[in-house]
Short mmCIF file of C-alpha atoms in Angstrom, two decimals:
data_model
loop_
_atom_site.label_atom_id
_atom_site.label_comp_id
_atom_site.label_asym_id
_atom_site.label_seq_id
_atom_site.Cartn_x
_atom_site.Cartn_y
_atom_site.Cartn_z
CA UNK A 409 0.00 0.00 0.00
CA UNK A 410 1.07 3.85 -1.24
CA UNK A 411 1.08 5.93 1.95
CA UNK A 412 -1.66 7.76 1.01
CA UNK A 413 -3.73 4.75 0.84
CA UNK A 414 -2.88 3.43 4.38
CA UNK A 415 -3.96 7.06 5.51
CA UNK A 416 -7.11 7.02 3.53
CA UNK A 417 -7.48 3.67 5.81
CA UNK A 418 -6.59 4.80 8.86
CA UNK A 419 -8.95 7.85 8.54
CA UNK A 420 -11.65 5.31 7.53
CA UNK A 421 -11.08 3.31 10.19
CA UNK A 422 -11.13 5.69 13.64
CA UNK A 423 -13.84 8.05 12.26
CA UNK A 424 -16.59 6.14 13.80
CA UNK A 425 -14.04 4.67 16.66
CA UNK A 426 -15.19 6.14 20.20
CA UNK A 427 -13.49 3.74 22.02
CA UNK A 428 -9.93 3.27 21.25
CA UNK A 429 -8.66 0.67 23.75
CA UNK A 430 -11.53 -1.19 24.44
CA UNK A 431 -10.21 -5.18 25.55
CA UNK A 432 -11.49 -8.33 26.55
CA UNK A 433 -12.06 -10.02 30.12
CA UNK A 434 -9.20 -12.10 29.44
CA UNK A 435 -6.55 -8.89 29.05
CA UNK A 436 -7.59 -7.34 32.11
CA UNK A 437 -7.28 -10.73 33.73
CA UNK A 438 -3.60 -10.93 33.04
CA UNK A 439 -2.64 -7.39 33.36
CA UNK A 440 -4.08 -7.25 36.64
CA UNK A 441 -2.74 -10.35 38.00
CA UNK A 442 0.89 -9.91 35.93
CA UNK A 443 1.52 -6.68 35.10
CA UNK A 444 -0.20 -4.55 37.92
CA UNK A 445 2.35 -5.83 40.50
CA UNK A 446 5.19 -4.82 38.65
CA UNK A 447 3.67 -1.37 37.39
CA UNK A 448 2.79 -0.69 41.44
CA UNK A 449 6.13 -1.22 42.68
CA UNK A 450 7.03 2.02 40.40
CA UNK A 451 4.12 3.53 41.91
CA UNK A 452 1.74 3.40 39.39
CA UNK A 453 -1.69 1.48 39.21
CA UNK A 454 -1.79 1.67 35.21
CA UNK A 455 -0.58 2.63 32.12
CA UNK A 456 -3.24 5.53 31.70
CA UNK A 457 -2.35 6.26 35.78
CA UNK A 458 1.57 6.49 35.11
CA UNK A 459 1.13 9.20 31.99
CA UNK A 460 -1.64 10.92 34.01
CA UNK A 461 0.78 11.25 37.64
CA UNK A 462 4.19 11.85 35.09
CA UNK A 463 2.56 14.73 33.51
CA UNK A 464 0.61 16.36 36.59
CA UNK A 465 3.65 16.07 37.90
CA UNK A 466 5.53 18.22 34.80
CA UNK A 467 2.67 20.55 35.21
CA UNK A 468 2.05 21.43 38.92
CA UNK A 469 3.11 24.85 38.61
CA UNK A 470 1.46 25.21 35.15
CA UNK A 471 2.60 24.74 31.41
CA UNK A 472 2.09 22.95 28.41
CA UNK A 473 1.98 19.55 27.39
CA UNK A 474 2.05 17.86 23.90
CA UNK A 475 0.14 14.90 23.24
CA UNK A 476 1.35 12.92 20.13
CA UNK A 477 -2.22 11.04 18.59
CA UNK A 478 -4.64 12.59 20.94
CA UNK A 479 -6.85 10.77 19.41
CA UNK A 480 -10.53 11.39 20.77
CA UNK A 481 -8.53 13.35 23.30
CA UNK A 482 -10.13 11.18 26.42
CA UNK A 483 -6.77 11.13 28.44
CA UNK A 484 -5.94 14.53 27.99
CA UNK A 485 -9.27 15.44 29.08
CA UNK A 486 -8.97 13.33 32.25
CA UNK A 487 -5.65 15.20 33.20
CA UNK A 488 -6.67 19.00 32.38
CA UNK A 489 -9.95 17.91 34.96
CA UNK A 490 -7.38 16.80 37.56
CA UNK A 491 -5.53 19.61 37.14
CA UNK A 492 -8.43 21.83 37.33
CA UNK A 493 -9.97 20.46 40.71
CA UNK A 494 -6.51 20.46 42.02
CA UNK A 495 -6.90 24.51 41.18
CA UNK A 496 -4.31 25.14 38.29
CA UNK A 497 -5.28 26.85 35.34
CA UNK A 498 -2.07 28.12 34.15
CA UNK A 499 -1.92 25.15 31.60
CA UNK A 500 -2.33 24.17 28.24
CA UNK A 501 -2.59 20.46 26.59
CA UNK A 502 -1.99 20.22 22.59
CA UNK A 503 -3.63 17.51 20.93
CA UNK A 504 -2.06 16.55 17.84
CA UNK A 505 -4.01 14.39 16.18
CA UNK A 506 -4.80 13.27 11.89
CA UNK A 507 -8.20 12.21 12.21
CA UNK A 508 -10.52 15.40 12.20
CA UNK A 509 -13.28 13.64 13.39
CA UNK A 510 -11.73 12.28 16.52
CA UNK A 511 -10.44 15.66 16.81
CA UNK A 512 -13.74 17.40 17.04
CA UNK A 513 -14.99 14.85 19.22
CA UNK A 514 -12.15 15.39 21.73
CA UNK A 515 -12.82 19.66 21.37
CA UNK A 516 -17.27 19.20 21.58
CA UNK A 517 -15.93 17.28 25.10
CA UNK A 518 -13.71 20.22 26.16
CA UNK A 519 -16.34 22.63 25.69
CA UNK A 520 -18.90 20.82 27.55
CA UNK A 521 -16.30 20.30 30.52
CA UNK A 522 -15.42 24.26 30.30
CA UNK A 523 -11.94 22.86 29.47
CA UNK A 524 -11.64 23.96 26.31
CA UNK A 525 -9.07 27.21 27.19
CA UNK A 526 -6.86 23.94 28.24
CA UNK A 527 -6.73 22.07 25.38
CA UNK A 528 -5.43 23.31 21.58
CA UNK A 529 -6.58 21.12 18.64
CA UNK A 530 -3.69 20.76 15.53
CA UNK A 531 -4.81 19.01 12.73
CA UNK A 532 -2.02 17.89 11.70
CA UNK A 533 -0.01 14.79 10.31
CA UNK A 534 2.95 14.01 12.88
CA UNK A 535 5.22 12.09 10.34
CA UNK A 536 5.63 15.81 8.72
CA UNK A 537 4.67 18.05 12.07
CA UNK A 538 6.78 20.45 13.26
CA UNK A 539 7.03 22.27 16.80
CA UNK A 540 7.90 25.51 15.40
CA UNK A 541 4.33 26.26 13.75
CA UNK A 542 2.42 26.13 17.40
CA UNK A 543 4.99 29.60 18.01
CA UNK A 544 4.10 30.95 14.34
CA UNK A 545 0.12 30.58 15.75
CA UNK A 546 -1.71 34.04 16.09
CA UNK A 547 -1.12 34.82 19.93
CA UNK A 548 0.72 32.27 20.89
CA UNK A 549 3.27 32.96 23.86
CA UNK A 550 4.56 28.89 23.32
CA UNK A 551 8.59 28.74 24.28
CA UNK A 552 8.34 24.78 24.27
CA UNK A 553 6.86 21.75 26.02
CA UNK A 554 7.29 20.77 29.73
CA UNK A 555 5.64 17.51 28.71
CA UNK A 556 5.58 15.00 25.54
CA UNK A 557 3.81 12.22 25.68
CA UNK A 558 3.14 9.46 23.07
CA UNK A 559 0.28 6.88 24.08
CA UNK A 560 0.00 4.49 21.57
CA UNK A 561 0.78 6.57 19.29
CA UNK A 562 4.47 5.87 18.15
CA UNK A 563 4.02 2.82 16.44
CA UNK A 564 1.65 3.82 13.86
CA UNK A 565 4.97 6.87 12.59
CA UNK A 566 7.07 5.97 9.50
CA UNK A 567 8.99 9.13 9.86
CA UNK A 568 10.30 8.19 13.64
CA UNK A 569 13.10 10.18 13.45
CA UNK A 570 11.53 13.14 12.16
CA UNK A 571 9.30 13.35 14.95
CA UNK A 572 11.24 11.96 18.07
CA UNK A 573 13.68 14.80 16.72
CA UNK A 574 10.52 17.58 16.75
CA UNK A 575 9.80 15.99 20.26
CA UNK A 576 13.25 16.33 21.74
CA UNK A 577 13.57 20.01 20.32
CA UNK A 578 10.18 21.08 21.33
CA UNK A 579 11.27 20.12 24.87
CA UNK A 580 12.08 22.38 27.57
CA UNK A 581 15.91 21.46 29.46
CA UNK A 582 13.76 20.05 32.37
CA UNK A 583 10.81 18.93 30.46
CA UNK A 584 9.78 14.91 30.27
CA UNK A 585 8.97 12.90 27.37
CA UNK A 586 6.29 9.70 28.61
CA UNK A 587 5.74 6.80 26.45
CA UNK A 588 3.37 4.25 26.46
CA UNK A 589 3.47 2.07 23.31
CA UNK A 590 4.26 -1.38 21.20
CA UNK A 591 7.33 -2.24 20.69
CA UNK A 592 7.36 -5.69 19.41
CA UNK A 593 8.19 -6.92 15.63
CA UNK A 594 7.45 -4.50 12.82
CA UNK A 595 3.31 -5.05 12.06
CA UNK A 596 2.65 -6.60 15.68
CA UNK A 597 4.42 -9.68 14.23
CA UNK A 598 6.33 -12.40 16.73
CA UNK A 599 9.87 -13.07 16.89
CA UNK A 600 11.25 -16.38 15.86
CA UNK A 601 11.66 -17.59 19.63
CA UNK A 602 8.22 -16.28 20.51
CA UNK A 603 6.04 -17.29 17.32
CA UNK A 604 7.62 -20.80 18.31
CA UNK A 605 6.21 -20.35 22.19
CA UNK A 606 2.83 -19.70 20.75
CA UNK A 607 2.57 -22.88 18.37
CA UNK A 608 3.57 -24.55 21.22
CA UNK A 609 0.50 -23.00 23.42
CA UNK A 610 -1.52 -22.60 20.40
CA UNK A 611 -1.63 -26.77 20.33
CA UNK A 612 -3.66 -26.84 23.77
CA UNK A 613 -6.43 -24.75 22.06
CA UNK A 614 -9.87 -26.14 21.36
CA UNK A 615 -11.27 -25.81 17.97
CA UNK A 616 -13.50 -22.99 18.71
CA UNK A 617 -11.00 -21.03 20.62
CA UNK A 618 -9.26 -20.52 16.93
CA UNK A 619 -11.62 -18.57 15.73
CA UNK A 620 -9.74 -15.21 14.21
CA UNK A 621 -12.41 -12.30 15.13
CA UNK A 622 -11.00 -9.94 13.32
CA UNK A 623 -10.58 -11.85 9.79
CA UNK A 624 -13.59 -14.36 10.63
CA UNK A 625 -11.55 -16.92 9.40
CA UNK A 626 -10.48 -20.43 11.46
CA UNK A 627 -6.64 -20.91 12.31
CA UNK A 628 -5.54 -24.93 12.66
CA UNK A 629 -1.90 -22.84 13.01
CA UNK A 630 -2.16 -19.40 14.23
CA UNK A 631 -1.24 -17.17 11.58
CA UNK A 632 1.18 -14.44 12.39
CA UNK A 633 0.09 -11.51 10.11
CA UNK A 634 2.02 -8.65 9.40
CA UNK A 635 -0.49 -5.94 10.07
CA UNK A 636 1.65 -3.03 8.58
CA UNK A 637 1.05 -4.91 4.89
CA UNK A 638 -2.45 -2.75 4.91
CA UNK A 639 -1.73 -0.04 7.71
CA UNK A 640 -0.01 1.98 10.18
CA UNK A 641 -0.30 -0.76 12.86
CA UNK A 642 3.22 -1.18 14.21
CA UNK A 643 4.95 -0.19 10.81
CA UNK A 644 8.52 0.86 12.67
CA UNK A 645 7.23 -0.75 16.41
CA UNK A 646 11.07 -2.55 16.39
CA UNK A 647 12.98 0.87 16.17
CA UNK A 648 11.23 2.64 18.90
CA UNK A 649 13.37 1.41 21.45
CA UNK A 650 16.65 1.95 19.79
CA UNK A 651 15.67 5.64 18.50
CA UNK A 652 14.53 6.55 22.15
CA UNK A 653 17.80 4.67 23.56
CA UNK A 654 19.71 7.32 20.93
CA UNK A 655 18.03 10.36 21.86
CA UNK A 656 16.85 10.05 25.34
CA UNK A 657 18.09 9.42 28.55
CA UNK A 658 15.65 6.57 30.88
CA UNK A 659 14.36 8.13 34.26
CA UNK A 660 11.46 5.27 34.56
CA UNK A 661 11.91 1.99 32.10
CA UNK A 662 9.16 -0.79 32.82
CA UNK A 663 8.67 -3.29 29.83
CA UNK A 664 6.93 -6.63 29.51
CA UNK A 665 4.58 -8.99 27.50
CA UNK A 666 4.82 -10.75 24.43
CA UNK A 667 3.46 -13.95 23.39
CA UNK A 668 1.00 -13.11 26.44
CA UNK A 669 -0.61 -10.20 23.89
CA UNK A 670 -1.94 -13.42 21.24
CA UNK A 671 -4.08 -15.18 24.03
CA UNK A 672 -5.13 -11.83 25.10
CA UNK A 673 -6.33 -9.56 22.59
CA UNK A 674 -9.38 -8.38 20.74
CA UNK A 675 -8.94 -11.40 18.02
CA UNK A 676 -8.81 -14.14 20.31
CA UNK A 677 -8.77 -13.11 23.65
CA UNK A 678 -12.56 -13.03 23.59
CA UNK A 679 -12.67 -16.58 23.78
CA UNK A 680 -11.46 -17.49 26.85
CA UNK A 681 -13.93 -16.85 30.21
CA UNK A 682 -11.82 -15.99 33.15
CA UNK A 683 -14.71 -17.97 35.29
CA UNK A 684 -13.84 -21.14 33.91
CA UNK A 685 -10.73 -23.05 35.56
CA UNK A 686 -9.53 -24.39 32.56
CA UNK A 687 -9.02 -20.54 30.84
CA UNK A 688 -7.34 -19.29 33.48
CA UNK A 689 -5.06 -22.31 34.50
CA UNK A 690 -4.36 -21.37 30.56
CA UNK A 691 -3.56 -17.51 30.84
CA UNK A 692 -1.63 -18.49 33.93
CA UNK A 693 0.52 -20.97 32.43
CA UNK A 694 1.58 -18.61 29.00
CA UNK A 695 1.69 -15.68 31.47
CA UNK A 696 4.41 -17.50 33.90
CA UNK A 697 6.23 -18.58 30.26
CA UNK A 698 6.14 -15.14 28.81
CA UNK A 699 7.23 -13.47 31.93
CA UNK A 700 10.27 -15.53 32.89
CA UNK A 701 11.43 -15.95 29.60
CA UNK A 702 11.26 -11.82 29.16
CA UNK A 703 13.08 -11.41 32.34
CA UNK A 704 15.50 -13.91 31.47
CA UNK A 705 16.45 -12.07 28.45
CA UNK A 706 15.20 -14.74 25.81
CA UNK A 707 12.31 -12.49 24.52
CA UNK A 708 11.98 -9.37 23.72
CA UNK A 709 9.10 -7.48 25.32
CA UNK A 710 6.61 -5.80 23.15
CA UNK A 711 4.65 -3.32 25.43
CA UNK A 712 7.05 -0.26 27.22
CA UNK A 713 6.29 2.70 29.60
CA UNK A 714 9.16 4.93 29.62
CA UNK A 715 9.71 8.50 31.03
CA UNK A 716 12.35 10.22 29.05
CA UNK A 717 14.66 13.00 29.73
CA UNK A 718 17.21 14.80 27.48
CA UNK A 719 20.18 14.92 29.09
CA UNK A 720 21.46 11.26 28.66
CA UNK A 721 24.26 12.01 31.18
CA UNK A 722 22.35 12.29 33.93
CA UNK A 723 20.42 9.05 33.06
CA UNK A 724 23.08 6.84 31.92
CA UNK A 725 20.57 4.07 33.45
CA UNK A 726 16.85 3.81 34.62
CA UNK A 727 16.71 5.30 38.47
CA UNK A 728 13.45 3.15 38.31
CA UNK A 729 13.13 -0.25 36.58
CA UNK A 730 10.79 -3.17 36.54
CA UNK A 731 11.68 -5.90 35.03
CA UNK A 732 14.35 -6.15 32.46
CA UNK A 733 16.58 -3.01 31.34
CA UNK A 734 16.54 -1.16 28.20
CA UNK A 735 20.07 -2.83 27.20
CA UNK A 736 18.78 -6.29 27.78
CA UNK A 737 16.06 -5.92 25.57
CA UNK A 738 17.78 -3.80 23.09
CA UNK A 739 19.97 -7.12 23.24
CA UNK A 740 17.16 -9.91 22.92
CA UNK A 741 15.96 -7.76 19.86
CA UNK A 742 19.33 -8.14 18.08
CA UNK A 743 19.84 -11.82 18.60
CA UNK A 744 16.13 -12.32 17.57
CA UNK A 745 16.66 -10.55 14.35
CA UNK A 746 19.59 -12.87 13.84
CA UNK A 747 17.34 -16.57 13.89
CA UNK A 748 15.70 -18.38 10.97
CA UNK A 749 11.85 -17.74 10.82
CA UNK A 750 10.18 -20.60 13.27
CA UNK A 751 8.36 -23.42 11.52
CA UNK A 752 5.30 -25.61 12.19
CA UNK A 753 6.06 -29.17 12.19
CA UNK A 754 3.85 -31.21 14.52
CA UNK A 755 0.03 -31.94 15.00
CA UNK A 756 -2.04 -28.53 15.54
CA UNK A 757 -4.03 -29.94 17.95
CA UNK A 758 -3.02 -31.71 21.37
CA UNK A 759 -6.02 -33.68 21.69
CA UNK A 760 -5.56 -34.27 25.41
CA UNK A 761 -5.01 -30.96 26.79
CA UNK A 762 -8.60 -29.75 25.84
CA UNK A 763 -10.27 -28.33 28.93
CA UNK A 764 -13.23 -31.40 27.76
CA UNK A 765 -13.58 -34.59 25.68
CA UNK A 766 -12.53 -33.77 22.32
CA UNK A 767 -16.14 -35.58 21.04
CA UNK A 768 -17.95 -32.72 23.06
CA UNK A 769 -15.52 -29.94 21.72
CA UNK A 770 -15.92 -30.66 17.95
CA UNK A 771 -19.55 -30.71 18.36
CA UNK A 772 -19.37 -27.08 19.59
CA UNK A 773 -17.41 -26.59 16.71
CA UNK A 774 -20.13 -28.31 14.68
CA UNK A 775 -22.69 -25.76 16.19
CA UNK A 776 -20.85 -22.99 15.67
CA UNK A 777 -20.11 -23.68 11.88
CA UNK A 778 -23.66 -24.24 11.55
CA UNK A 779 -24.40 -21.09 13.27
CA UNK A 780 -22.26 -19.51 10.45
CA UNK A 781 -24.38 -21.52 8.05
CA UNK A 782 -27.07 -20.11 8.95
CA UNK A 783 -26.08 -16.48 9.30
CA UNK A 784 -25.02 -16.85 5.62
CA UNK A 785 -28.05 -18.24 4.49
CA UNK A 786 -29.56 -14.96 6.50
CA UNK A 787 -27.04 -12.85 4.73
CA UNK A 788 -28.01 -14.25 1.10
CA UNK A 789 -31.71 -13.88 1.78
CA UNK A 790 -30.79 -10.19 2.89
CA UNK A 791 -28.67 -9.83 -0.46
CA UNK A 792 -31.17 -11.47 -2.82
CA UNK A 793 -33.75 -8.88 -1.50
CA UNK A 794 -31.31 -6.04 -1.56
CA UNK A 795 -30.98 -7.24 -5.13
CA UNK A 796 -34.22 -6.92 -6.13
CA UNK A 797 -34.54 -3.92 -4.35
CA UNK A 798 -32.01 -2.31 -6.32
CA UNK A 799 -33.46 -3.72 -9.20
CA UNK A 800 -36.70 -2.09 -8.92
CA UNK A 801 -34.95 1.33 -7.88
CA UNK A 802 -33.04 1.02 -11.04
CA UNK A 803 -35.72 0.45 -13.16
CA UNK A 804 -37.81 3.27 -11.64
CA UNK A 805 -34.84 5.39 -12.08
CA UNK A 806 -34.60 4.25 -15.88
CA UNK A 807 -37.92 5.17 -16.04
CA UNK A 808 -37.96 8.59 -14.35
CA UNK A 809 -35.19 9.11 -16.85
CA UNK A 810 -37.55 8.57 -19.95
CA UNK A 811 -40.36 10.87 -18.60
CA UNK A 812 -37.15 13.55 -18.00
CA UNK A 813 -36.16 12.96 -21.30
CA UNK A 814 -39.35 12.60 -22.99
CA UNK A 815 -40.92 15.93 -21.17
CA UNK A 816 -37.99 17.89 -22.34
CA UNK A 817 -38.55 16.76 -26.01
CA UNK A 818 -41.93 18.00 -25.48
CA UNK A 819 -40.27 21.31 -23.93
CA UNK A 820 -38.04 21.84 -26.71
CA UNK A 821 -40.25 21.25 -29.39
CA UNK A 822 -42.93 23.73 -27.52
CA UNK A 823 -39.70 26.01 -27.51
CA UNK A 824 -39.28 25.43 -31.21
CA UNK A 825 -42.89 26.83 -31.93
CA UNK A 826 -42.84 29.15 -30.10
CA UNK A 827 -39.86 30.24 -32.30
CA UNK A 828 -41.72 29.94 -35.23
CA UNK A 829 -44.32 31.81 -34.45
CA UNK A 830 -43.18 34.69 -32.69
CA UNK A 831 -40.67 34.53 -36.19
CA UNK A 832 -44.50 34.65 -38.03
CA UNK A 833 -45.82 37.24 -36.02
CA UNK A 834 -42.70 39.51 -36.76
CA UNK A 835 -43.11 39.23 -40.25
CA UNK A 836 -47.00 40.34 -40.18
CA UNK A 837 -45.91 43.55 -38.02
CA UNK A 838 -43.17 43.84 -40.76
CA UNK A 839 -46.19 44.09 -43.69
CA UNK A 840 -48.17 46.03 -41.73
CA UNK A 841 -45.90 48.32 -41.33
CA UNK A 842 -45.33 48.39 -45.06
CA UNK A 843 -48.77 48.61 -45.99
CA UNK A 844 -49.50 50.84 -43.76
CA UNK A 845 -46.57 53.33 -45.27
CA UNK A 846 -47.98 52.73 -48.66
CA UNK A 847 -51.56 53.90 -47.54
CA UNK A 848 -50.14 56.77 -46.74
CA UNK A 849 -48.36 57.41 -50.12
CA UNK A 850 -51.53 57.16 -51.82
CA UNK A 851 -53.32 59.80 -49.35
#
């Protein structure tokens, strides 16, 4: 796809999106019970909670904060309402954000919070944006950012450098750049060492727990797409890291999951229900894996929360870490990059590990596929008579046509006589003139 096209996507895609991170039982499962533990010894309860305390933090005495893909601007709306109740108003939050619908969703909000002094809309695409043009802006006093932050927002940038440059430059000497993004494989994709962990788990899955939401398709193997073939979905995720490791020095560094984000996500996470024993020995089991094998330094993690500072001599290393350090997984990265792609040899299905008798699983597979039999049927009775809808429309159309075209026939040939006659009635007042001048001759 040209670039334009994947931004002709992507602006298809989140114009009717009003909620962005929206995730299954199953993901909250694991983060709480995994991640949470980690994230709260940094002193944090989320993600959202870490970018929300950074930046209140940055902006206590007032300021202004850039927020890279603001998206529907729901984040930044939470922090200028915190910072509000807590009595500051010397602040400003700049949502840069593409889409203009999500924009104008985020600014109606503002308005109807009596926020919107606080926040600044830019249209604008960040793979080209450039600091400099918030100064040129009729009565602006800007002098630069005392917060950046990037929430899930970096790995949809080709131009990275561009724009980790514009970030670094924008920032003030004491300002603090907060990250919260992918960093796995280019297009979401699995390393060698994990795409072979998740065959491995994949085996233990029931028929119906294949089931590929997003594609509607079944997966015997799971397939491991590369999303960036059609979009901005983690197009440079691999060189975040090492461009932030170049420019940035690593107050706070917490990163973790990776084959964990398969089992957990909106295209199969769905399946599993966190009430049953069987899903959750399951999620505890690849959780345990993922973890130890990240902090071990075999895999590289694909989720990181960072809080960034320019001087890189200050913050040789992370004053606060969970988990394993920027180097090591800078390092599980490389030697990743360095392995033949993992193959699929064995059976794709061990029979035994199924949380029931196989017997009773494929006859929920049955029902579902006749489910799906059934909603197609639906969907071709739908389409015949959408058919024949549009059949009639078009032939009412073709007819509507023919009385158009037929009525202004009739028009132009009434516009023809017309002609004619008012040509007839010029000549008479032409000989009556003339006879009339001869009349009087003869007098």
């Amino acid at each position: 796809m040209s670039y334009a096209e994947r931004m002709a996507r992507e602006l298809r895609h989140y114009e009717e999106t009003t909620e962005v991170h929206d995730l299954p039982p199953a993901f909250h499962y694991w983060s709480n019970r995994y991640v949470r533990p980690q994230l709260e010894s940094l002193g944090f309860a989320s993600p959202d909670d870490f970018l929300l305390r950074s930046a209140a933090k940055a902006l206590e005495r007032g300021g202004e904060l850039l927020s890279i893909g603001s998206g529907n601007a729901d984040l930044e709306l939470r922090l200028a309402r915190q910072l509000a109740q807590k009595g500051q108003r010397d602040f400003r939050i700049h949502c840069l954000e593409i889409n203009p619908a999500m924009s104008e969703r985020g600014r109606a909000a503002a308005q109807a919070e009596g926020l919107a002094e606080h926040l600044l809309f830019h249209a604008e695409d960040f793979n080209h944006w450039r600091a400099q043009r918030i100064a040129a802006l009729p009565s602006s006093n800007w002098t630069g950012f005392d917060a950046v932050w990037a929430n899930q927002s970096l790995h949809h940038v080709v131009e990275l450098e561009h724009l980790l440059d514009e970030a670094a430059a924008s920032l003030r000497p004491t300002g603090v750049f907060l990250v919260s993004d992918m960093i796995g494989r280019n297009g979401h994709q699995r390393w060698p060492t994990a795409l072979k962990m998740v065959q491995e788990f994949w085996r233990e899955l029931p028929p119906s727990y294949r089931w590929n939401r997003a594609f509607g398709v079944n997966e015997e193997w799971f397939q491991d797409r590369d999303c960036a073939s059609h979009s901005f979905e983690g197009i440079r995720a691999q060189d975040i890291l090492p461009l932030l490791s170049e420019r940035f020095g690593f107050e706070l560094f917490f990163a973790f999951g990776n084959v964990m984000d398969i089992f957990v996500d909106r295209t199969f996470g769905g399946h599993f229900q966190v009430e049953r024993e069987w899903d959750r020995d399951f999620l505890d089991r690849v959780a345990r894996r993922d973890q130890e094998a990240i902090e071990g330094g075999i895999l590289p993690p694909t989720h990181l929360l960072a809080r960034l500072r320019l001087d890189k001599a200050q913050y040789p290393l992370p004053t606060h870490v969970a988990g394993p350090s920027p180097a090591q997984c800078l390092a599980a990265m490389e030697r990743e990059q360095q392995l033949p792609a993992a193959t699929t040899t064995k059976d794709p299905y061990l029979w035994d590990a199924w949380p029931h008798d196989p017997r009773v699983e494929l006859q929920q597979a049955a029902k579902g596929l006749a489910r799906l039999a059934r909603d197609r049927e639906t969907f071709q009775l739908q389409a015949a008579h959408l058919a024949t809808e549009l059949q009639a429309r078009t032939e009412w159309a073709q007819d509507m046509e023919q009385q158009r075209d037929t009525a202004m026939a009739y028009v132009q040939s009434l516009e023809r006589d017309v002609a004619e006659r008012t040509a007839w009635a010029q000549g008479l007042d032409r000989e009556n003139l003339q006879l009339s001048a001869h009349i009087q001759r003869l007098e």
